[in-house]
């Protein structure tokens, strides 16, 4: 019975050693699997970051460059997926904005040139009219008879120096007066009788 007990005990120790060996092997296998999983996840994370985030970060960077006014910047399209399509669309939008800006600059330049031309023409015409007015004033003042111009309401708009002498008003007072207020009432009656 001692031999049986010793044999059982030695079988028990062997079984126990075998079970412990299997437990250690299983634990080691699980630990290796866990470490490989972490390593795989790290490599996958790095790959996905490079493949997915890089195009997105490039898109963000280019967006900021364009927002700062550099409309000629384009995104280098590295992928052929949704991000790539977004990048292509962004490049088309940037090109359209750049073309529109160039057209606006050209139109603005045309408007500036047209404005300068118009200013020059107005200046020349103003000088021409001032010269004509001076000549007209000289002709009016040189005339030996009273000459005046009236508007549709009968107010004097221009008069020469003979008119000033005839009516005894300074030129500034004659301008704007109604002509009929200057004429003797008896003269007006004679005119009505005729």
Short mmCIF file of N, CA and C in Angstrom, two decimals:
data_model
loop_
_atom_site.label_atom_id
_atom_site.label_comp_id
_atom_site.label_asym_id
_atom_site.label_seq_id
_atom_site.Cartn_x
_atom_site.Cartn_y
_atom_site.Cartn_z
N UNK A 1 0.82 -1.19 0.00
CA UNK A 1 0.00 0.00 0.00
C UNK A 1 0.86 1.24 0.00
N UNK A 2 2.03 1.10 0.67
CA UNK A 2 2.95 2.26 0.61
C UNK A 2 3.46 2.45 -0.81
N UNK A 3 3.65 1.38 -1.48
CA UNK A 3 4.13 1.48 -2.85
C UNK A 3 3.05 2.08 -3.74
N UNK A 4 1.84 1.70 -3.48
CA UNK A 4 0.74 2.25 -4.26
C UNK A 4 0.59 3.71 -3.94
N UNK A 5 0.74 3.99 -2.65
CA UNK A 5 0.59 5.39 -2.26
C UNK A 5 1.74 6.19 -2.87
N UNK A 6 2.93 5.66 -2.83
CA UNK A 6 4.07 6.36 -3.38
C UNK A 6 3.92 6.48 -4.89
N UNK A 7 3.42 5.47 -5.54
CA UNK A 7 3.18 5.51 -6.99
C UNK A 7 2.12 6.52 -7.33
N UNK A 8 1.08 6.58 -6.50
CA UNK A 8 0.01 7.57 -6.73
C UNK A 8 0.54 8.95 -6.51
N UNK A 9 1.32 9.05 -5.50
CA UNK A 9 1.85 10.39 -5.20
C UNK A 9 2.79 10.82 -6.31
N UNK A 10 3.60 9.88 -6.81
CA UNK A 10 4.49 10.27 -7.89
C UNK A 10 3.70 10.56 -9.16
N UNK A 11 2.60 9.81 -9.38
CA UNK A 11 1.74 10.10 -10.53
C UNK A 11 1.07 11.45 -10.30
N UNK A 12 0.67 11.73 -9.08
CA UNK A 12 0.04 13.01 -8.74
C UNK A 12 0.98 14.16 -8.98
N UNK A 13 2.24 13.97 -8.64
CA UNK A 13 3.24 15.03 -8.83
C UNK A 13 3.47 15.22 -10.32
N UNK A 14 3.52 14.11 -11.06
CA UNK A 14 3.72 14.22 -12.50
C UNK A 14 2.53 14.90 -13.17
N UNK A 15 1.35 14.54 -12.73
CA UNK A 15 0.14 15.15 -13.30
C UNK A 15 0.12 16.62 -12.95
N UNK A 16 0.47 16.85 -11.71
CA UNK A 16 0.48 18.24 -11.26
C UNK A 16 1.53 19.04 -12.06
N UNK A 17 2.69 18.46 -12.27
CA UNK A 17 3.75 19.13 -13.04
C UNK A 17 3.28 19.31 -14.48
N UNK A 18 2.61 18.32 -15.01
CA UNK A 18 2.10 18.42 -16.38
C UNK A 18 1.05 19.51 -16.48
N UNK A 19 0.15 19.55 -15.50
CA UNK A 19 -0.91 20.58 -15.50
C UNK A 19 -0.29 21.95 -15.35
N UNK A 20 0.68 22.09 -14.42
CA UNK A 20 1.36 23.37 -14.24
C UNK A 20 2.11 23.78 -15.52
N UNK A 21 2.72 22.84 -16.17
CA UNK A 21 3.43 23.12 -17.43
C UNK A 21 2.48 23.63 -18.50
N UNK A 22 1.32 23.00 -18.54
CA UNK A 22 0.32 23.43 -19.53
C UNK A 22 -0.24 24.81 -19.17
N UNK A 23 -0.43 25.04 -17.89
CA UNK A 23 -0.91 26.35 -17.45
C UNK A 23 0.12 27.42 -17.80
N UNK A 24 1.39 27.15 -17.52
CA UNK A 24 2.45 28.12 -17.85
C UNK A 24 2.53 28.33 -19.36
N UNK A 25 2.39 27.27 -20.12
CA UNK A 25 2.44 27.38 -21.58
C UNK A 25 1.26 28.20 -22.09
N UNK A 26 0.10 27.96 -21.49
CA UNK A 26 -1.09 28.72 -21.89
C UNK A 26 -0.93 30.19 -21.55
N UNK A 27 -0.42 30.46 -20.33
CA UNK A 27 -0.21 31.85 -19.90
C UNK A 27 0.82 32.51 -20.83
N UNK A 28 1.89 31.80 -21.13
CA UNK A 28 2.91 32.33 -22.03
C UNK A 28 2.32 32.59 -23.41
N UNK A 29 1.51 31.67 -23.89
CA UNK A 29 0.85 31.85 -25.20
C UNK A 29 -0.06 33.07 -25.21
N UNK A 30 -0.84 33.21 -24.12
CA UNK A 30 -1.75 34.37 -24.02
C UNK A 30 -0.94 35.66 -23.97
N UNK A 31 0.17 35.65 -23.20
CA UNK A 31 1.00 36.84 -23.08
C UNK A 31 1.64 37.19 -24.42
N UNK A 32 2.13 36.18 -25.13
CA UNK A 32 2.72 36.43 -26.45
C UNK A 32 1.66 36.94 -27.43
N UNK A 33 0.49 36.35 -27.37
CA UNK A 33 -0.61 36.81 -28.23
C UNK A 33 -0.97 38.26 -27.90
N UNK A 34 -1.01 38.58 -26.62
CA UNK A 34 -1.31 39.95 -26.17
C UNK A 34 -0.25 40.92 -26.67
N UNK A 35 1.03 40.54 -26.51
CA UNK A 35 2.12 41.40 -26.96
C UNK A 35 2.10 41.58 -28.48
N UNK A 36 1.85 40.50 -29.20
CA UNK A 36 1.74 40.59 -30.66
C UNK A 36 0.55 41.47 -31.07
N UNK A 37 -0.53 41.36 -30.33
CA UNK A 37 -1.71 42.19 -30.61
C UNK A 37 -1.38 43.67 -30.41
N UNK A 38 -0.68 43.98 -29.32
CA UNK A 38 -0.30 45.37 -29.04
C UNK A 38 0.64 45.88 -30.13
N UNK A 39 1.62 45.05 -30.49
CA UNK A 39 2.56 45.43 -31.55
C UNK A 39 1.83 45.62 -32.88
N UNK A 40 0.92 44.70 -33.20
CA UNK A 40 0.15 44.81 -34.44
C UNK A 40 -0.73 46.06 -34.43
N UNK A 41 -1.35 46.33 -33.29
CA UNK A 41 -2.19 47.52 -33.18
C UNK A 41 -1.36 48.78 -33.35
N UNK A 42 -0.16 48.77 -32.80
CA UNK A 42 0.73 49.93 -32.92
C UNK A 42 1.14 50.15 -34.38
N UNK A 43 1.52 49.07 -35.05
CA UNK A 43 1.91 49.17 -36.46
C UNK A 43 0.71 49.60 -37.30
N UNK A 44 -0.44 49.02 -37.05
CA UNK A 44 -1.66 49.37 -37.78
C UNK A 44 -2.02 50.83 -37.52
N UNK A 45 -1.91 51.25 -36.27
CA UNK A 45 -2.20 52.65 -35.92
C UNK A 45 -1.26 53.60 -36.68
N UNK A 46 0.01 53.26 -36.70
CA UNK A 46 0.97 54.11 -37.40
C UNK A 46 0.65 54.16 -38.90
N UNK A 47 0.33 53.02 -39.48
CA UNK A 47 -0.02 52.97 -40.90
C UNK A 47 -1.27 53.79 -41.19
N UNK A 48 -2.31 53.56 -40.39
CA UNK A 48 -3.56 54.29 -40.61
C UNK A 48 -3.38 55.79 -40.41
N UNK A 49 -2.57 56.16 -39.43
CA UNK A 49 -2.31 57.57 -39.19
C UNK A 49 -1.63 58.18 -40.42
N UNK A 50 -0.65 57.48 -40.94
CA UNK A 50 0.07 57.98 -42.11
C UNK A 50 -0.85 58.01 -43.34
N UNK A 51 -1.61 56.98 -43.53
CA UNK A 51 -2.43 56.88 -44.73
C UNK A 51 -3.72 57.72 -44.67
N UNK A 52 -4.29 57.88 -43.52
CA UNK A 52 -5.56 58.60 -43.41
C UNK A 52 -5.34 60.04 -42.95
N UNK A 53 -4.58 60.20 -41.88
CA UNK A 53 -4.43 61.55 -41.32
C UNK A 53 -3.53 62.45 -42.15
N UNK A 54 -2.51 61.92 -42.80
CA UNK A 54 -1.62 62.78 -43.58
C UNK A 54 -2.39 63.55 -44.66
N UNK A 55 -3.22 62.90 -45.46
CA UNK A 55 -3.97 63.67 -46.46
C UNK A 55 -4.91 64.70 -45.81
N UNK A 56 -5.48 64.34 -44.68
CA UNK A 56 -6.37 65.29 -43.99
C UNK A 56 -5.56 66.47 -43.46
N UNK A 57 -4.40 66.19 -42.86
CA UNK A 57 -3.55 67.27 -42.35
C UNK A 57 -3.04 68.15 -43.50
N UNK A 58 -2.70 67.52 -44.65
CA UNK A 58 -2.30 68.30 -45.83
C UNK A 58 -3.44 69.19 -46.29
N UNK A 59 -4.65 68.66 -46.26
CA UNK A 59 -5.83 69.43 -46.66
C UNK A 59 -6.02 70.62 -45.72
N UNK A 60 -5.89 70.40 -44.42
CA UNK A 60 -6.03 71.49 -43.44
C UNK A 60 -4.95 72.55 -43.67
N UNK A 61 -3.71 72.11 -43.86
CA UNK A 61 -2.61 73.04 -44.08
C UNK A 61 -2.83 73.89 -45.34
N UNK A 62 -3.25 73.25 -46.41
CA UNK A 62 -3.51 73.97 -47.66
C UNK A 62 -4.69 74.92 -47.51
N UNK A 63 -5.70 74.51 -46.77
CA UNK A 63 -6.84 75.39 -46.50
C UNK A 63 -6.40 76.66 -45.80
N UNK A 64 -5.51 76.51 -44.82
CA UNK A 64 -5.01 77.68 -44.09
C UNK A 64 -4.18 78.57 -45.00
N UNK A 65 -3.41 77.99 -45.89
CA UNK A 65 -2.59 78.77 -46.83
C UNK A 65 -3.50 79.58 -47.76
N UNK A 66 -4.55 78.96 -48.24
CA UNK A 66 -5.48 79.65 -49.14
C UNK A 66 -6.24 80.72 -48.37
N UNK A 67 -6.60 80.43 -47.13
CA UNK A 67 -7.31 81.43 -46.31
C UNK A 67 -6.43 82.65 -46.07
N UNK A 68 -5.12 82.48 -46.10
CA UNK A 68 -4.20 83.60 -45.94
C UNK A 68 -3.97 84.35 -47.24
N UNK A 69 -4.65 83.96 -48.31
CA UNK A 69 -4.61 84.72 -49.55
C UNK A 69 -3.83 84.10 -50.69
N UNK A 70 -3.18 82.98 -50.47
CA UNK A 70 -2.41 82.34 -51.54
C UNK A 70 -3.31 81.36 -52.28
N UNK A 71 -4.02 81.86 -53.28
CA UNK A 71 -5.00 81.03 -53.98
C UNK A 71 -4.36 80.10 -55.01
N UNK A 72 -3.07 80.21 -55.23
CA UNK A 72 -2.42 79.34 -56.21
C UNK A 72 -1.98 78.01 -55.59
N UNK A 73 -2.12 77.86 -54.30
CA UNK A 73 -1.72 76.62 -53.61
C UNK A 73 -2.69 75.50 -53.97
N UNK A 74 -2.13 74.33 -54.22
CA UNK A 74 -2.95 73.15 -54.51
C UNK A 74 -2.51 72.01 -53.60
N UNK A 75 -3.40 71.05 -53.42
CA UNK A 75 -3.13 69.87 -52.61
C UNK A 75 -2.58 68.78 -53.53
N UNK A 76 -1.51 68.13 -53.10
CA UNK A 76 -1.01 66.96 -53.82
C UNK A 76 -1.87 65.77 -53.40
N UNK A 77 -2.54 65.20 -54.38
CA UNK A 77 -3.47 64.10 -54.09
C UNK A 77 -2.67 62.79 -54.06
N UNK A 78 -2.62 62.15 -52.89
CA UNK A 78 -1.84 60.93 -52.70
C UNK A 78 -2.69 59.68 -52.65
N UNK A 79 -3.99 59.84 -52.41
CA UNK A 79 -4.86 58.68 -52.25
C UNK A 79 -6.02 58.77 -53.23
N UNK A 80 -6.59 57.60 -53.50
CA UNK A 80 -7.71 57.53 -54.44
C UNK A 80 -8.95 57.03 -53.71
N UNK A 81 -9.37 57.78 -52.69
CA UNK A 81 -10.54 57.42 -51.92
C UNK A 81 -11.36 58.69 -51.69
N UNK A 82 -12.17 58.68 -50.65
CA UNK A 82 -13.00 59.86 -50.37
C UNK A 82 -12.15 61.09 -50.08
N UNK A 83 -11.04 60.90 -49.37
CA UNK A 83 -10.13 62.02 -49.08
C UNK A 83 -9.52 62.54 -50.38
N UNK A 84 -9.17 61.63 -51.27
CA UNK A 84 -8.63 62.02 -52.58
C UNK A 84 -9.65 62.81 -53.38
N UNK A 85 -10.90 62.35 -53.36
CA UNK A 85 -11.97 63.07 -54.07
C UNK A 85 -12.18 64.45 -53.46
N UNK A 86 -12.14 64.52 -52.13
CA UNK A 86 -12.26 65.81 -51.44
C UNK A 86 -11.10 66.73 -51.84
N UNK A 87 -9.91 66.17 -51.94
CA UNK A 87 -8.74 66.96 -52.35
C UNK A 87 -8.89 67.47 -53.77
N UNK A 88 -9.38 66.61 -54.68
CA UNK A 88 -9.62 67.06 -56.06
C UNK A 88 -10.65 68.18 -56.09
N UNK A 89 -11.73 68.02 -55.34
CA UNK A 89 -12.77 69.07 -55.29
C UNK A 89 -12.21 70.36 -54.72
N UNK A 90 -11.39 70.23 -53.70
CA UNK A 90 -10.78 71.41 -53.10
C UNK A 90 -9.88 72.12 -54.11
N UNK A 91 -9.12 71.36 -54.88
CA UNK A 91 -8.25 71.96 -55.90
C UNK A 91 -9.06 72.68 -56.97
N UNK A 92 -10.19 72.08 -57.38
CA UNK A 92 -11.05 72.74 -58.37
C UNK A 92 -11.62 74.04 -57.81
N UNK A 93 -12.02 74.01 -56.54
CA UNK A 93 -12.54 75.21 -55.89
C UNK A 93 -11.47 76.29 -55.82
N UNK A 94 -10.26 75.91 -55.46
CA UNK A 94 -9.15 76.86 -55.36
C UNK A 94 -8.85 77.47 -56.73
N UNK A 95 -8.87 76.66 -57.75
CA UNK A 95 -8.62 77.16 -59.10
C UNK A 95 -9.71 78.13 -59.53
N UNK A 96 -10.95 77.81 -59.21
CA UNK A 96 -12.07 78.69 -59.53
C UNK A 96 -11.94 80.02 -58.78
N UNK A 97 -11.57 79.95 -57.50
CA UNK A 97 -11.37 81.18 -56.72
C UNK A 97 -10.24 82.02 -57.30
N UNK A 98 -9.17 81.37 -57.69
CA UNK A 98 -8.03 82.10 -58.26
C UNK A 98 -8.42 82.77 -59.58
N UNK A 99 -9.16 82.06 -60.43
CA UNK A 99 -9.62 82.62 -61.69
C UNK A 99 -10.54 83.80 -61.44
N UNK A 100 -11.45 83.66 -60.49
CA UNK A 100 -12.37 84.76 -60.17
C UNK A 100 -11.61 85.97 -59.64
N UNK A 101 -10.62 85.72 -58.81
CA UNK A 101 -9.83 86.83 -58.26
C UNK A 101 -9.08 87.55 -59.38
N UNK A 102 -8.51 86.79 -60.30
CA UNK A 102 -7.79 87.41 -61.42
C UNK A 102 -8.73 88.25 -62.28
N UNK A 103 -9.94 87.74 -62.51
CA UNK A 103 -10.92 88.50 -63.29
C UNK A 103 -11.31 89.78 -62.56
N UNK A 104 -11.49 89.69 -61.23
CA UNK A 104 -11.82 90.89 -60.45
C UNK A 104 -10.70 91.91 -60.50
N UNK A 105 -9.46 91.44 -60.42
CA UNK A 105 -8.32 92.36 -60.50
C UNK A 105 -8.29 93.04 -61.87
N UNK A 106 -8.53 92.26 -62.93
CA UNK A 106 -8.55 92.83 -64.27
C UNK A 106 -9.68 93.85 -64.42
N UNK A 107 -10.86 93.51 -63.93
CA UNK A 107 -12.00 94.43 -64.02
C UNK A 107 -11.75 95.69 -63.20
N UNK A 108 -11.16 95.52 -62.03
CA UNK A 108 -10.84 96.67 -61.19
C UNK A 108 -9.84 97.58 -61.89
N UNK A 109 -8.84 96.98 -62.53
CA UNK A 109 -7.85 97.77 -63.26
C UNK A 109 -8.53 98.51 -64.42
N UNK A 110 -9.45 97.84 -65.10
CA UNK A 110 -10.18 98.49 -66.19
C UNK A 110 -11.00 99.66 -65.66
N UNK A 111 -11.64 99.46 -64.51
CA UNK A 111 -12.42 100.55 -63.91
C UNK A 111 -11.53 101.71 -63.49
N UNK A 112 -10.37 101.42 -62.95
CA UNK A 112 -9.43 102.48 -62.56
C UNK A 112 -9.01 103.27 -63.80
N UNK A 113 -8.69 102.55 -64.87
CA UNK A 113 -8.28 103.22 -66.10
C UNK A 113 -9.43 104.05 -66.68
N UNK A 114 -10.64 103.50 -66.67
CA UNK A 114 -11.80 104.24 -67.18
C UNK A 114 -12.06 105.47 -66.32
N UNK A 115 -11.91 105.33 -65.00
CA UNK A 115 -12.11 106.47 -64.10
C UNK A 115 -11.08 107.56 -64.37
N UNK A 116 -9.82 107.17 -64.55
CA UNK A 116 -8.78 108.15 -64.84
C UNK A 116 -9.04 108.84 -66.17
N UNK A 117 -9.47 108.06 -67.17
CA UNK A 117 -9.78 108.64 -68.48
C UNK A 117 -10.94 109.63 -68.36
N UNK A 118 -11.97 109.23 -67.63
CA UNK A 118 -13.13 110.11 -67.45
C UNK A 118 -12.73 111.38 -66.69
N UNK A 119 -11.92 111.25 -65.66
CA UNK A 119 -11.45 112.43 -64.92
C UNK A 119 -10.69 113.37 -65.85
N UNK A 120 -9.85 112.82 -66.70
CA UNK A 120 -9.09 113.65 -67.63
C UNK A 120 -10.01 114.34 -68.62
N UNK A 121 -11.01 113.61 -69.12
CA UNK A 121 -11.95 114.22 -70.07
C UNK A 121 -12.78 115.31 -69.41
N UNK A 122 -13.20 115.08 -68.15
CA UNK A 122 -13.96 116.10 -67.42
C UNK A 122 -13.10 117.34 -67.21
N UNK A 123 -11.84 117.13 -66.87
CA UNK A 123 -10.92 118.25 -66.65
C UNK A 123 -10.75 119.07 -67.93
N UNK A 124 -10.54 118.35 -69.04
CA UNK A 124 -10.37 119.04 -70.33
C UNK A 124 -11.65 119.78 -70.72
N UNK A 125 -12.78 119.13 -70.53
CA UNK A 125 -14.07 119.77 -70.90
C UNK A 125 -14.34 120.98 -70.00
N UNK A 126 -14.00 120.88 -68.72
CA UNK A 126 -14.18 121.99 -67.79
C UNK A 126 -13.32 123.17 -68.22
N UNK A 127 -12.09 122.90 -68.61
CA UNK A 127 -11.21 123.97 -69.08
C UNK A 127 -11.75 124.59 -70.37
N UNK A 128 -12.25 123.74 -71.25
CA UNK A 128 -12.82 124.22 -72.51
C UNK A 128 -14.03 125.11 -72.25
N UNK A 129 -14.92 124.67 -71.36
CA UNK A 129 -16.11 125.46 -71.04
C UNK A 129 -15.73 126.77 -70.35
N UNK A 130 -14.73 126.75 -69.48
CA UNK A 130 -14.28 127.97 -68.81
C UNK A 130 -13.73 128.95 -69.83
N UNK A 131 -12.98 128.44 -70.81
CA UNK A 131 -12.44 129.31 -71.86
C UNK A 131 -13.58 129.91 -72.70
N UNK A 132 -14.58 129.09 -73.06
CA UNK A 132 -15.73 129.60 -73.83
C UNK A 132 -16.52 130.63 -73.02
N UNK A 133 -16.70 130.36 -71.74
CA UNK A 133 -17.44 131.30 -70.90
C UNK A 133 -16.70 132.63 -70.80
N UNK A 134 -15.37 132.58 -70.70
CA UNK A 134 -14.57 133.80 -70.66
C UNK A 134 -14.72 134.59 -71.96
N UNK A 135 -14.66 133.89 -73.08
CA UNK A 135 -14.84 134.55 -74.38
C UNK A 135 -16.23 135.15 -74.48
N UNK A 136 -17.23 134.36 -74.06
CA UNK A 136 -18.62 134.87 -74.09
C UNK A 136 -18.79 136.10 -73.21
N UNK A 137 -18.19 136.06 -72.01
CA UNK A 137 -18.26 137.20 -71.09
C UNK A 137 -17.58 138.42 -71.72
N UNK A 138 -16.43 138.22 -72.37
CA UNK A 138 -15.71 139.33 -73.01
C UNK A 138 -16.53 139.92 -74.14
N UNK A 139 -17.19 139.06 -74.92
CA UNK A 139 -18.04 139.56 -76.01
C UNK A 139 -19.22 140.34 -75.44
N UNK A 140 -19.88 139.80 -74.40
CA UNK A 140 -21.01 140.49 -73.78
C UNK A 140 -20.58 141.85 -73.23
N UNK A 141 -19.48 141.89 -72.52
CA UNK A 141 -19.04 143.14 -71.89
C UNK A 141 -18.55 144.15 -72.92
N UNK A 142 -18.09 143.71 -74.09
CA UNK A 142 -17.61 144.63 -75.12
C UNK A 142 -18.75 145.20 -75.95
N UNK A 143 -19.93 144.61 -75.87
CA UNK A 143 -21.07 145.08 -76.67
C UNK A 143 -21.52 146.46 -76.18
N UNK A 144 -21.85 147.38 -77.12
CA UNK A 144 -22.26 148.74 -76.75
C UNK A 144 -23.71 148.84 -76.31
N UNK A 145 -24.46 147.75 -76.32
CA UNK A 145 -25.88 147.76 -75.92
C UNK A 145 -26.07 146.78 -74.77
N UNK A 146 -27.17 146.97 -74.04
CA UNK A 146 -27.48 146.07 -72.93
C UNK A 146 -27.93 144.71 -73.45
N UNK A 147 -27.30 143.66 -72.98
CA UNK A 147 -27.62 142.28 -73.39
C UNK A 147 -27.80 141.47 -72.11
N UNK A 148 -28.85 140.65 -72.11
CA UNK A 148 -29.09 139.76 -70.98
C UNK A 148 -29.75 138.49 -71.46
N UNK A 149 -29.63 137.45 -70.61
CA UNK A 149 -30.29 136.17 -70.87
C UNK A 149 -31.23 135.88 -69.72
N UNK A 150 -32.38 135.23 -70.03
CA UNK A 150 -33.37 134.90 -69.01
C UNK A 150 -33.65 133.40 -69.04
N UNK A 151 -34.11 132.89 -67.89
CA UNK A 151 -34.57 131.50 -67.86
C UNK A 151 -36.06 131.49 -68.21
N UNK A 152 -36.68 130.34 -68.16
CA UNK A 152 -38.09 130.21 -68.57
C UNK A 152 -39.03 130.96 -67.63
N UNK A 153 -38.58 131.23 -66.41
CA UNK A 153 -39.43 131.96 -65.46
C UNK A 153 -39.26 133.47 -65.58
N UNK A 154 -38.42 133.93 -66.50
CA UNK A 154 -38.23 135.36 -66.69
C UNK A 154 -37.17 135.97 -65.78
N UNK A 155 -36.39 135.15 -65.11
CA UNK A 155 -35.31 135.68 -64.26
C UNK A 155 -34.04 135.83 -65.10
N UNK A 156 -33.30 136.89 -64.81
CA UNK A 156 -32.06 137.16 -65.54
C UNK A 156 -31.00 136.17 -65.05
N UNK A 157 -30.35 135.50 -66.00
CA UNK A 157 -29.29 134.54 -65.67
C UNK A 157 -27.92 135.09 -66.03
N UNK A 158 -27.85 135.98 -67.04
CA UNK A 158 -26.60 136.64 -67.43
C UNK A 158 -26.93 138.05 -67.91
N UNK A 159 -25.97 138.95 -67.67
CA UNK A 159 -26.16 140.34 -68.14
C UNK A 159 -24.78 140.95 -68.37
N UNK A 160 -24.72 141.94 -69.30
CA UNK A 160 -23.43 142.58 -69.54
C UNK A 160 -23.34 143.89 -68.76
N UNK A 161 -22.20 144.57 -68.90
CA UNK A 161 -21.96 145.80 -68.15
C UNK A 161 -22.90 146.93 -68.57
N UNK A 162 -23.33 146.97 -69.82
CA UNK A 162 -24.30 147.99 -70.27
C UNK A 162 -25.62 147.84 -69.52
N UNK A 163 -26.04 146.60 -69.22
CA UNK A 163 -27.27 146.38 -68.45
C UNK A 163 -27.09 146.94 -67.03
N UNK A 164 -25.88 146.75 -66.47
CA UNK A 164 -25.58 147.28 -65.14
C UNK A 164 -25.74 148.80 -65.17
N UNK A 165 -25.17 149.45 -66.21
CA UNK A 165 -25.27 150.91 -66.34
C UNK A 165 -26.71 151.36 -66.58
N UNK A 166 -27.47 150.62 -67.41
CA UNK A 166 -28.85 151.01 -67.75
C UNK A 166 -29.76 150.98 -66.52
N UNK A 167 -29.64 149.96 -65.70
CA UNK A 167 -30.57 149.79 -64.59
C UNK A 167 -30.01 150.24 -63.24
N UNK A 168 -28.70 150.47 -63.16
CA UNK A 168 -28.11 150.99 -61.94
C UNK A 168 -27.97 149.97 -60.82
N UNK A 169 -28.06 148.70 -61.11
CA UNK A 169 -27.85 147.64 -60.11
C UNK A 169 -26.49 147.00 -60.34
N UNK A 170 -25.84 146.57 -59.26
CA UNK A 170 -24.60 145.78 -59.47
C UNK A 170 -24.97 144.47 -60.17
N UNK A 171 -24.01 143.91 -60.89
CA UNK A 171 -24.26 142.69 -61.67
C UNK A 171 -24.80 141.56 -60.78
N UNK A 172 -24.27 141.43 -59.55
CA UNK A 172 -24.71 140.36 -58.65
C UNK A 172 -26.19 140.49 -58.30
N UNK A 173 -26.71 141.75 -58.23
CA UNK A 173 -28.13 141.95 -57.91
C UNK A 173 -29.01 141.73 -59.13
N UNK A 174 -28.48 142.02 -60.31
CA UNK A 174 -29.27 141.80 -61.54
C UNK A 174 -29.55 140.31 -61.76
N UNK A 175 -28.55 139.50 -61.51
CA UNK A 175 -28.70 138.06 -61.74
C UNK A 175 -29.74 137.54 -60.74
N UNK A 176 -30.77 136.90 -61.27
CA UNK A 176 -31.82 136.34 -60.43
C UNK A 176 -33.07 137.21 -60.35
N UNK A 177 -32.97 138.49 -60.73
CA UNK A 177 -34.16 139.37 -60.72
C UNK A 177 -35.05 139.03 -61.91
N UNK A 178 -36.34 139.29 -61.72
CA UNK A 178 -37.27 139.13 -62.85
C UNK A 178 -37.14 140.37 -63.73
N UNK A 179 -37.05 140.14 -65.02
CA UNK A 179 -36.86 141.25 -65.96
C UNK A 179 -38.01 142.26 -65.88
N UNK A 180 -39.23 141.78 -65.75
CA UNK A 180 -40.38 142.69 -65.73
C UNK A 180 -40.35 143.62 -64.53
N UNK A 181 -39.67 143.24 -63.45
CA UNK A 181 -39.56 144.10 -62.28
C UNK A 181 -38.64 145.29 -62.56
N UNK A 182 -37.81 145.19 -63.58
CA UNK A 182 -36.88 146.26 -63.92
C UNK A 182 -37.46 147.27 -64.93
N UNK A 183 -38.47 146.84 -65.62
CA UNK A 183 -39.04 147.68 -66.67
C UNK A 183 -40.05 148.66 -66.06
N UNK A 184 -40.02 149.89 -66.52
CA UNK A 184 -40.98 150.91 -66.08
C UNK A 184 -42.39 150.44 -66.38
N UNK A 185 -43.32 150.60 -65.44
CA UNK A 185 -44.70 150.16 -65.68
C UNK A 185 -45.31 150.80 -66.93
N UNK A 186 -44.95 152.04 -67.23
CA UNK A 186 -45.50 152.70 -68.42
C UNK A 186 -45.04 152.01 -69.69
N UNK A 187 -43.82 151.49 -69.69
CA UNK A 187 -43.30 150.74 -70.84
C UNK A 187 -44.08 149.45 -71.03
N UNK A 188 -44.42 148.82 -69.90
CA UNK A 188 -45.18 147.58 -69.97
C UNK A 188 -46.59 147.84 -70.53
N UNK A 189 -47.20 148.99 -70.17
CA UNK A 189 -48.53 149.35 -70.68
C UNK A 189 -48.48 149.57 -72.18
N UNK A 190 -47.44 150.26 -72.65
CA UNK A 190 -47.29 150.50 -74.09
C UNK A 190 -47.20 149.18 -74.81
N UNK A 191 -46.47 148.22 -74.24
CA UNK A 191 -46.28 146.93 -74.87
C UNK A 191 -47.61 146.18 -74.93
N UNK A 192 -48.43 146.28 -73.87
CA UNK A 192 -49.71 145.60 -73.86
C UNK A 192 -50.66 146.18 -74.87
N UNK A 193 -50.62 147.51 -75.14
CA UNK A 193 -51.52 148.17 -76.09
C UNK A 193 -51.19 147.81 -77.52
N UNK A 194 -49.99 147.49 -77.78
CA UNK A 194 -49.60 147.18 -79.17
C UNK A 194 -50.06 145.85 -79.53
#
